Coordinates of C-alpha atoms in Angstrom, one line a residue:
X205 CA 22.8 71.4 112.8
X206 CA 23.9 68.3 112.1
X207 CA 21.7 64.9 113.4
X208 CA 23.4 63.2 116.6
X209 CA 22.2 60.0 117.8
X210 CA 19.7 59.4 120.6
X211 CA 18.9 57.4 123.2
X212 CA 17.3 54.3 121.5
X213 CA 14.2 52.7 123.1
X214 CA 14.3 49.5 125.2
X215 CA 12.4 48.3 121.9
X216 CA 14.2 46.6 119.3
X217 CA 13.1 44.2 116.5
X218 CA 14.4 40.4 117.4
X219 CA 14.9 39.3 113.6
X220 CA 15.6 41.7 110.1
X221 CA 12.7 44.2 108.4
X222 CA 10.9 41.8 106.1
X223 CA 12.0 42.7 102.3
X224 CA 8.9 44.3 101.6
X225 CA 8.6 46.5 104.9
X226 CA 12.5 47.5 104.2
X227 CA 12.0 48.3 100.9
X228 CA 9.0 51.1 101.9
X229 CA 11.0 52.2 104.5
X230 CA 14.1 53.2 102.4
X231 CA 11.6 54.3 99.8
X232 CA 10.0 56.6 102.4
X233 CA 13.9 57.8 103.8
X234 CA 14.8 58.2 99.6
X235 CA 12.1 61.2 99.5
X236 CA 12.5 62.2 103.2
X237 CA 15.8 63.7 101.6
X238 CA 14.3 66.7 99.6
X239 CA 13.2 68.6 102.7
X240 CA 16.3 68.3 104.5
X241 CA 19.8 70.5 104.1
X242 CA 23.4 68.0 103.7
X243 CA 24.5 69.4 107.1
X244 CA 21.1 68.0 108.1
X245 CA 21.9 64.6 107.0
X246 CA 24.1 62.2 108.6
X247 CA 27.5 61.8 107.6
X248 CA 27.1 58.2 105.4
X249 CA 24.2 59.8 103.5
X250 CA 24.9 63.3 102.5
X251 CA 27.3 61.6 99.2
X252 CA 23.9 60.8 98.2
X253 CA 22.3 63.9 99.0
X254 CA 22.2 65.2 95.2
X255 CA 21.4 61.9 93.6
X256 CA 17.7 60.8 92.0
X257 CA 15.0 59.0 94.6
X258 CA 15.7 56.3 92.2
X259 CA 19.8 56.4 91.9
X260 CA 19.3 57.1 95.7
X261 CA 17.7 53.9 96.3
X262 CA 19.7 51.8 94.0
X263 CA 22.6 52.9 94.9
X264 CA 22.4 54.4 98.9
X265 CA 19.4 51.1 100.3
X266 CA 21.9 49.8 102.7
X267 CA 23.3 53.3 103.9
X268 CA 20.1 54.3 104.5
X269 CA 18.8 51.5 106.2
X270 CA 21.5 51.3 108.6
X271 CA 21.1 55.6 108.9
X272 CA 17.5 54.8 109.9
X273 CA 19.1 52.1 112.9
X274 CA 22.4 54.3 113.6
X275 CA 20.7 57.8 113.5
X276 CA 17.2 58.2 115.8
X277 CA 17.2 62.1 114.4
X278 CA 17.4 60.9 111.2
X279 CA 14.9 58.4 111.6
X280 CA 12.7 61.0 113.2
X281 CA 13.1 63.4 110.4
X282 CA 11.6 60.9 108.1
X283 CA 8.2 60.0 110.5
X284 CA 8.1 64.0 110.5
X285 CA 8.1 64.2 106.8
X286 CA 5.3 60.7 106.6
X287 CA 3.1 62.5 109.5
X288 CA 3.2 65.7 107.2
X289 CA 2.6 63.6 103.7
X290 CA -0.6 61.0 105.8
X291 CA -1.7 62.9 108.8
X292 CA -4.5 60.7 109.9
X293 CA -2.8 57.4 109.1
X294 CA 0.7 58.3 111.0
X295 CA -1.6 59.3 113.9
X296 CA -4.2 55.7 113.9
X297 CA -0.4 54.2 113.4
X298 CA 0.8 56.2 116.2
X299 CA -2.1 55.2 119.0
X300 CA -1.7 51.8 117.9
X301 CA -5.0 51.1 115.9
X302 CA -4.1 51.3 112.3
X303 CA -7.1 51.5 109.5
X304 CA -8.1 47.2 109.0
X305 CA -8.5 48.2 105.1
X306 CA -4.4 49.5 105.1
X307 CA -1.6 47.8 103.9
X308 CA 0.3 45.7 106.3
X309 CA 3.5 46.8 104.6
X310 CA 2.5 50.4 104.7
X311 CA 1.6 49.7 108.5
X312 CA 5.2 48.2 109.3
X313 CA 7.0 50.6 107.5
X314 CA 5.3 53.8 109.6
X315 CA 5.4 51.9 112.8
X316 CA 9.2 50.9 112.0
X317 CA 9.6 55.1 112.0
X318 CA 7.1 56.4 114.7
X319 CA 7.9 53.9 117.0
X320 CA 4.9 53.8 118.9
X321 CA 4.6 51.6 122.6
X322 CA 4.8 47.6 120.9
X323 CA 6.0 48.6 117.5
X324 CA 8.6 45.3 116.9
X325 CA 5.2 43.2 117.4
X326 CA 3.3 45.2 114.9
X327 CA 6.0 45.7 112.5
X328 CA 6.3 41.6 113.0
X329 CA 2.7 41.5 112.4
X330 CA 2.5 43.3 109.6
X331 CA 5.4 41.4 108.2
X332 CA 3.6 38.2 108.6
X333 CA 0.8 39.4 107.2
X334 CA 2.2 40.7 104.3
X335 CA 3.9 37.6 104.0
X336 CA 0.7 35.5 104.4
X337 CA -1.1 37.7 101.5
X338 CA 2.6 37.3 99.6
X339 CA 1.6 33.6 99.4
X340 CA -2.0 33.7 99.1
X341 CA -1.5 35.6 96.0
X342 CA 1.3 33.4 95.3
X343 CA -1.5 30.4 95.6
X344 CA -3.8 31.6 93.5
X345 CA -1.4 33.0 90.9
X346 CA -0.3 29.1 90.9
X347 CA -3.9 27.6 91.1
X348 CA -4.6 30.6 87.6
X349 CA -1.5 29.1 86.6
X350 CA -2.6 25.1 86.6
X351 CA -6.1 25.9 84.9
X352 CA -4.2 27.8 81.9
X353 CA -2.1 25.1 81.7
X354 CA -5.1 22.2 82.2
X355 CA -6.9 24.5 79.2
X356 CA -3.6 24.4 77.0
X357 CA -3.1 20.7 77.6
X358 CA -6.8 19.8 76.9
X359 CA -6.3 22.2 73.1
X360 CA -3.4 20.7 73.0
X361 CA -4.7 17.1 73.1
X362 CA -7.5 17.9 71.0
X363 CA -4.9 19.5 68.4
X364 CA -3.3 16.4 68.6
X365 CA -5.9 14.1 67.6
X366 CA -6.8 16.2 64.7
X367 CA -2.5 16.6 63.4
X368 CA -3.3 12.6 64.0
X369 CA -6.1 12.0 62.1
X370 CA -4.4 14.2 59.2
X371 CA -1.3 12.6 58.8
X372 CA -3.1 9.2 58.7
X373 CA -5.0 10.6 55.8
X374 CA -1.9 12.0 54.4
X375 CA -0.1 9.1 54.6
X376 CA -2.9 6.8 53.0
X377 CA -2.3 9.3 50.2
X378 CA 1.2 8.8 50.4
X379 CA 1.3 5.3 50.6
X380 CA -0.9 5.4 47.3
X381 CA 1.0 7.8 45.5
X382 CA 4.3 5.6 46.2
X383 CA 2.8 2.3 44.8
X384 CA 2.1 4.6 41.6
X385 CA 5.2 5.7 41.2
X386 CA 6.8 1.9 41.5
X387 CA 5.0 1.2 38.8
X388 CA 6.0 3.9 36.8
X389 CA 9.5 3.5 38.1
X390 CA 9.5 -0.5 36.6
X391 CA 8.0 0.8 33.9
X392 CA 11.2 3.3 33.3
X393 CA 13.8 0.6 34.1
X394 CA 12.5 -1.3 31.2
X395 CA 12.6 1.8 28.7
X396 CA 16.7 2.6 29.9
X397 CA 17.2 -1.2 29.6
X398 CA 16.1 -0.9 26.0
X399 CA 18.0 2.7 25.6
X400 CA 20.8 1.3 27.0
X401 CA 21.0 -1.6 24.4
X402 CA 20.3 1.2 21.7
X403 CA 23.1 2.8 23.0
X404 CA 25.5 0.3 23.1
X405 CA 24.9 -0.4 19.1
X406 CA 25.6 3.2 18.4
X407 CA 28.6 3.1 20.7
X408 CA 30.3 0.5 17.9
X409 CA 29.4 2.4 15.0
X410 CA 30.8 5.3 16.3
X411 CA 33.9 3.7 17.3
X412 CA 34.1 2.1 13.9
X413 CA 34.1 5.6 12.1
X414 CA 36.1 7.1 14.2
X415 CA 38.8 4.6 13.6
X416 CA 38.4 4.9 9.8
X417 CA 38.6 8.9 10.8
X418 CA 41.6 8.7 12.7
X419 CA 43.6 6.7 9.8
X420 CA 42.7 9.2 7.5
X421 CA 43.7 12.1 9.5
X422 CA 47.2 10.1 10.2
X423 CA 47.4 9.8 6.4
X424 CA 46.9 13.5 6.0
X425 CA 48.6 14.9 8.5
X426 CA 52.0 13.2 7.2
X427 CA 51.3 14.8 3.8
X428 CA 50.9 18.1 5.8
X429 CA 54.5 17.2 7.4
X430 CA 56.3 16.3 4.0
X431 CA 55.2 19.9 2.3
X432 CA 56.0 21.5 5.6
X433 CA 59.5 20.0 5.1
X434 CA 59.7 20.5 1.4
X435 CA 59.0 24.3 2.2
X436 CA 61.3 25.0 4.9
X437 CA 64.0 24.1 2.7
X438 CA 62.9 26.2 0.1
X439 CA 63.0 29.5 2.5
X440 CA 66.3 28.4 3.9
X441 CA 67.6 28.0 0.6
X442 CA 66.0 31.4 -0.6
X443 CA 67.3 33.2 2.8
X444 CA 70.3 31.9 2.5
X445 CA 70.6 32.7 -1.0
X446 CA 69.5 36.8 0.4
X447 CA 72.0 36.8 3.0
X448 CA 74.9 35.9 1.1
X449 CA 74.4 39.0 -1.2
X450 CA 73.6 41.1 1.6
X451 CA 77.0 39.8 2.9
X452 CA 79.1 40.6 -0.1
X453 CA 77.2 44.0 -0.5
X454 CA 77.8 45.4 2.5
X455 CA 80.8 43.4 4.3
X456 CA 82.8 46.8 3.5
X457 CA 80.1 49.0 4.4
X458 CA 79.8 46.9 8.0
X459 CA 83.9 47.1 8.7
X460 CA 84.1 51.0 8.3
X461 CA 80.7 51.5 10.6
X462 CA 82.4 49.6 13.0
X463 CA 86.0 50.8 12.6
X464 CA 84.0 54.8 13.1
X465 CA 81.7 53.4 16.2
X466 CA 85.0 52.1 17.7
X467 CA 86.7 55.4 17.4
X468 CA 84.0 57.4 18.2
X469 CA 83.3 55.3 21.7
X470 CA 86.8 54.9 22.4
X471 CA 86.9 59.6 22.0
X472 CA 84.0 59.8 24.2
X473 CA 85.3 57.2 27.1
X474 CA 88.8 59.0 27.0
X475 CA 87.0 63.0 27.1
X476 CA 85.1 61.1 30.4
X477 CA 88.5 59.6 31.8
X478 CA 90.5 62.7 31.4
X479 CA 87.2 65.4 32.0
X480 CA 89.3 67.0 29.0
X481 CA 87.6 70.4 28.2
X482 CA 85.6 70.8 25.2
X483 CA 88.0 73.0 23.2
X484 CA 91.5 72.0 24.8
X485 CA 93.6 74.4 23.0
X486 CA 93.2 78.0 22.3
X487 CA 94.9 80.2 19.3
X488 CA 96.4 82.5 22.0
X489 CA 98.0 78.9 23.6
X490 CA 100.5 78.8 20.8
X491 CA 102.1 82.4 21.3
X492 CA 105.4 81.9 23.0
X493 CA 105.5 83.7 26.5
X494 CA 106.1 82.7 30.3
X495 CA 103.1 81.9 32.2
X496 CA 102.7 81.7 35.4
X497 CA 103.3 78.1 37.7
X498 CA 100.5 75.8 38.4
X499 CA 100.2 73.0 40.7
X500 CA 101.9 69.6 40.1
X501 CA 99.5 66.5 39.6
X502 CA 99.6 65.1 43.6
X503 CA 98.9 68.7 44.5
X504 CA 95.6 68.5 42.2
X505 CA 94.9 65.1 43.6
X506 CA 95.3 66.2 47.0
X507 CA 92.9 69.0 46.4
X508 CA 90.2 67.4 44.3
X509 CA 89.8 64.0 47.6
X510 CA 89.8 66.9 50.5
X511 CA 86.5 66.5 52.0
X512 CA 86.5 69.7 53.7
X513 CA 87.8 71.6 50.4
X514 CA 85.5 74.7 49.5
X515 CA 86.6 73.7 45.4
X516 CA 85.2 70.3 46.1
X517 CA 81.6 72.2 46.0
X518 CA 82.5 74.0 43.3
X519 CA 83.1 71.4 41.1
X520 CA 80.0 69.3 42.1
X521 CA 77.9 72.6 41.7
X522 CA 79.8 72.8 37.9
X523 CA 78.5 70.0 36.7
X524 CA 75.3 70.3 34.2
X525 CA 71.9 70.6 35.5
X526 CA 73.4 70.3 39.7
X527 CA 71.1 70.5 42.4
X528 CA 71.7 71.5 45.9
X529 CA 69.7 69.8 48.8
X530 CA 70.8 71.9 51.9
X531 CA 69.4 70.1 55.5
X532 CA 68.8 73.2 57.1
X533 CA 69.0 72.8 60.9
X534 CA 72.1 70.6 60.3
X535 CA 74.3 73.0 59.0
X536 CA 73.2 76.2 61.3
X537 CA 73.5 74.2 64.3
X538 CA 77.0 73.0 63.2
X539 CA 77.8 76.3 62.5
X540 CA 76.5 79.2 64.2
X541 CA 74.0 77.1 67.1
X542 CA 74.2 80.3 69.5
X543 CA 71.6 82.6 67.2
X544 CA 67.9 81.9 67.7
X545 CA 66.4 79.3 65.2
X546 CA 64.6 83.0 62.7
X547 CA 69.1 84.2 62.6
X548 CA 70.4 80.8 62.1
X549 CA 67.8 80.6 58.7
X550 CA 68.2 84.0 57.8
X551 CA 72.0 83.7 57.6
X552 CA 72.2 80.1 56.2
X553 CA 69.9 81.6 53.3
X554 CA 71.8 84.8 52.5
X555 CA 74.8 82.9 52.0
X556 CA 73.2 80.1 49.8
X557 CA 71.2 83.0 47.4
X558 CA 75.1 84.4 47.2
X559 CA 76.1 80.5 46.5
X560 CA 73.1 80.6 43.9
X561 CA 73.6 83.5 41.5
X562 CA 78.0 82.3 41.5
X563 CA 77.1 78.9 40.5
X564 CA 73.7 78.8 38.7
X565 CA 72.7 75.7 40.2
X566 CA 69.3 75.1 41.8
X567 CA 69.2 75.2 45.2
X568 CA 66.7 73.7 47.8
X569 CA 67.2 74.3 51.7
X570 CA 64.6 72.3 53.8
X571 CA 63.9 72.9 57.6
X572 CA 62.1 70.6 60.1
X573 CA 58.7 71.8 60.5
X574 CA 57.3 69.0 62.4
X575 CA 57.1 71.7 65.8
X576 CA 55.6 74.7 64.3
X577 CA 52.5 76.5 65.4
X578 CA 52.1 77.7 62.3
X579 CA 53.3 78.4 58.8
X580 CA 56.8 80.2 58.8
X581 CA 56.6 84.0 57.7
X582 CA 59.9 83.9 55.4
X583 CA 60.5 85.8 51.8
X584 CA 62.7 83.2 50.2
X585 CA 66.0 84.5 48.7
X586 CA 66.4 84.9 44.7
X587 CA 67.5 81.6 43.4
X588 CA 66.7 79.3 46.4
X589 CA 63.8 77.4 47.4
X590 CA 62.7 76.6 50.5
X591 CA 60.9 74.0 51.8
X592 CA 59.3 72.9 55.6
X593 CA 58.4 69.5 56.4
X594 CA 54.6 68.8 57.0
X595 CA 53.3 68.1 60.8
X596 CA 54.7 64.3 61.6
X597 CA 57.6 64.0 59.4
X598 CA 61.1 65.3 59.6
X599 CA 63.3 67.4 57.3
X600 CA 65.1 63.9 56.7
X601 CA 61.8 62.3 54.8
X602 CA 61.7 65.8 52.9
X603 CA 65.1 65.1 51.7
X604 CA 64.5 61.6 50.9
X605 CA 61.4 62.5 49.0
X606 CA 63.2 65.2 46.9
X607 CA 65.9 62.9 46.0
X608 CA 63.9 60.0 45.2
X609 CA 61.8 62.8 42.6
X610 CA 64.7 63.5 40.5
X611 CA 65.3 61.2 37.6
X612 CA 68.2 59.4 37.0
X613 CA 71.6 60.3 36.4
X614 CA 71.2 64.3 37.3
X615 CA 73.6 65.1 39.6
X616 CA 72.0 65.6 43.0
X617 CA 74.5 67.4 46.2
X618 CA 73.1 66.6 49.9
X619 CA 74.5 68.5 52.5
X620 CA 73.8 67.0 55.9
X621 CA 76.4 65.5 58.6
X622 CA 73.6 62.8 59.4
X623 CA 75.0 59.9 58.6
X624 CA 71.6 58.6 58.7
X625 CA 70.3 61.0 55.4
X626 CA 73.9 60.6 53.9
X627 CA 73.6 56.7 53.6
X628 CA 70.1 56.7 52.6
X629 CA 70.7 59.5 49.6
X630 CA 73.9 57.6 48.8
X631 CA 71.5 54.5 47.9
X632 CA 68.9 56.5 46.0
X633 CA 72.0 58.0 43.5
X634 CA 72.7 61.6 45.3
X635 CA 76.3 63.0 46.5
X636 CA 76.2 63.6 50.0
X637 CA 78.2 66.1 51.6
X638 CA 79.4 66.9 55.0
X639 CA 77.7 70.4 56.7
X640 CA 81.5 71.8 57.1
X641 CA 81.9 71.8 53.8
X642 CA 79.5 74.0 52.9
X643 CA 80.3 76.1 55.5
X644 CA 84.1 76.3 54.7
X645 CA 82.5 77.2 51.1
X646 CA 79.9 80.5 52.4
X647 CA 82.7 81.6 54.6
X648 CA 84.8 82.1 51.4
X649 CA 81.9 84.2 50.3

């Protein structure tokens, strides 16, 4: 059961618990709470119920002490629990003739919770005794205080005199030791006065020589320019001299090297222009017989700037050393989005190991693994690789990467419909592709 408050006494205290006497009693209420149940506590207290004495004090003082007002059960749970912990002093507090040798604060504090007939005088008392040995103590802590500091001023003053008495002797000392050193110093003055002088002498001379020196080295260093000059004409004359027959030796030589280079540049740039085939024409070409039609030049044209054109992947794939970057996810969700993710990459990789062993081109298909658990349980098909991104990057950096790891000048195919990946592999020297076109191309198996 619960505590419910009481019918308080016609008793009450007519000024605040000296800070002492309310400090024991909320001390004495902190470890009142160890013999009581929460239900048992009142309703302010019982968040405190599981704390330390000391958290308990810190942090629940005030609720207690207004508990201990508010709450006469509670308050009387507490005298229960001092009566059981002091017997004989709760009951000489109690008939209202406390021991003489017992702490007024402990007196206040138990008559505060008993509440025996007159308790507000004797918890006023007590306060006032408390607070008359607060200040005697205070007194003599102060009097203690003044003699240490009397004894530390008297040291002090006798230090004093001696650190006086020493730095008169030290500066006696000083004051010798400074007129010594003036007369060393005059005597110093006079030997740089006479260095200086000697200095000045040698300062001439050396200016002298170094006049003389500098004539000479003027003299010589024209000489030095003269045969410099006398042989640079000699070597031009002698290279000239070599390159003339040089010249007439090999002006013939240099016109048919160049007439050859020229020819064999201008065969190369027109097999490039024209894409002409390395062996044109064919013994069997020359037979006379009807063959069959072929398509006119705009309907080549046509065919080879389609976008969408199945023989536009061919012909990238044809070229020497091709490699196909496939962006996974982009193409099965462009074409076939209605299969789980495991079906879309199953049939995206059957075509592209079909796609593989037609062309002979390497092949790379890479997938966004940025939301896996785990690593993907997939036997790659003969002929392609494939490839998962790491945890926080996309198949997009993948592709990047791979691009950016072939050297220059192979031809690189990257099928994505990002426009994104597409610009990006554009810049780094790569042929992007549209997804639709490689899906127009599997379709034609």
């Amino acid at each position: 059961m619960g505590p419910t408050q009481d019918e308080e006494p016609d008793e009450t205290l007519d000024r605040p618990l000296p800070e002492r006497v309310r400090h024991r009693v909320i001390a004495l209420a902190s470890d009142a709470f160890a013999g009581m149940t929460v239900a048992e506590l009142p309703p302010p207290l019982r968040q405190y119920a599981r704390f330390t004495p000391s958290r308990r004090m810190r942090f629940g003082g005030a609720a207690m002490a207004a508990a201990l007002e508010r709450y006469p059960a509670f308050r009387a749970r507490v005298a229960e629990r001092l009566r059981e912990a002091e017997p004989e002093f709760a009951r000489a507090v109690a008939e209202g003739v406390p021991p003489a040798a017992a702490d007024p604060v402990e007196v206040a504090a138990a008559a505060f919770l008993l509440r025996p007939a007159g308790w507000p005088k004797v918890v006023a008392a007590a306060g006032e005794e408390a607070l008359r040995a607060q200040a005697q103590r205070e007194g003599e802590e102060r009097e203690r205080e003044v003699a240490r500091l009397r004894a530390e001023l008297a040291e002090a003053r006798s230090a004093l005199r001696g650190e006086t008495d020493r730095l008169r002797a030290e500066l006696e000392a000083a004051r010798r030791e400074t007129e010594a050193v003036h007369r060393k110093l005059r005597a110093a003055q006079s030997d740089v006065k006479r260095g200086e002088a000697a200095l000045r002498r040698i300062r001439a001379e050396t200016e002298a020589e170094l006049a003389e020196a500098t004539s000479a080295r003027s003299a010589a260093d024209a000489e030095a320019r003269r045969l410099r000059a006398r042989l640079a004409d000699a070597e031009a004359a002698l290279e000239a001299s070599r390159r003339a027959s040089r010249e007439g030796r090999a002006l013939e030589d240099m016109r048919l090297r160049l007439l050859l280079d020229t020819v064999l540049d201008a065969a190369q740039g027109l097999r490039r222009e024209l894409a002409l085939p390395p062996t044109p024409l064919r013994p069997a070409q020359t037979v006379d017989a009807i063959e069959p039609g072929e398509m006119n030049p705009q309907e080549v044209a046509q065919r080879a700037l389609a976008s969408d054109d199945p023989a536009l992947l061919d012909q990238l794939l044809s070229l020497p050393q091709a490699h196909l970057v496939v962006d996974g996810y982009n193409v099965t969700k462009s074409g076939y989005p209605s299969l789980p993710l495991e079906k879309q990459r199953l049939r995206l990789l059957g075509g592209l190991a079909v796609l593989a062993a037609q062309s002979g081109a390497e092949m790379t298909c890479v997938f966004d693994g940025a939301e896996l658990d785990g690593p993907v349980p997939l036997a790659a098909p003969r002929g392609v690789r494939v490839l998962f991104s790491r945890p926080g990057q996309t198949a997009d950096d993948l592709i990047r990467r791979l691009v950016r790891a072939e050297p220059p000048g192979r031809p690189v195919v990257v099928v994505s419909s990002d426009r994104e990946v597409a610009d990006g592999v554009a810049r780094a020297g790569a042929r992007p592709v549209s997804s639709a076109l490689l899906l127009n191309r599997l379709s034609r198996g």
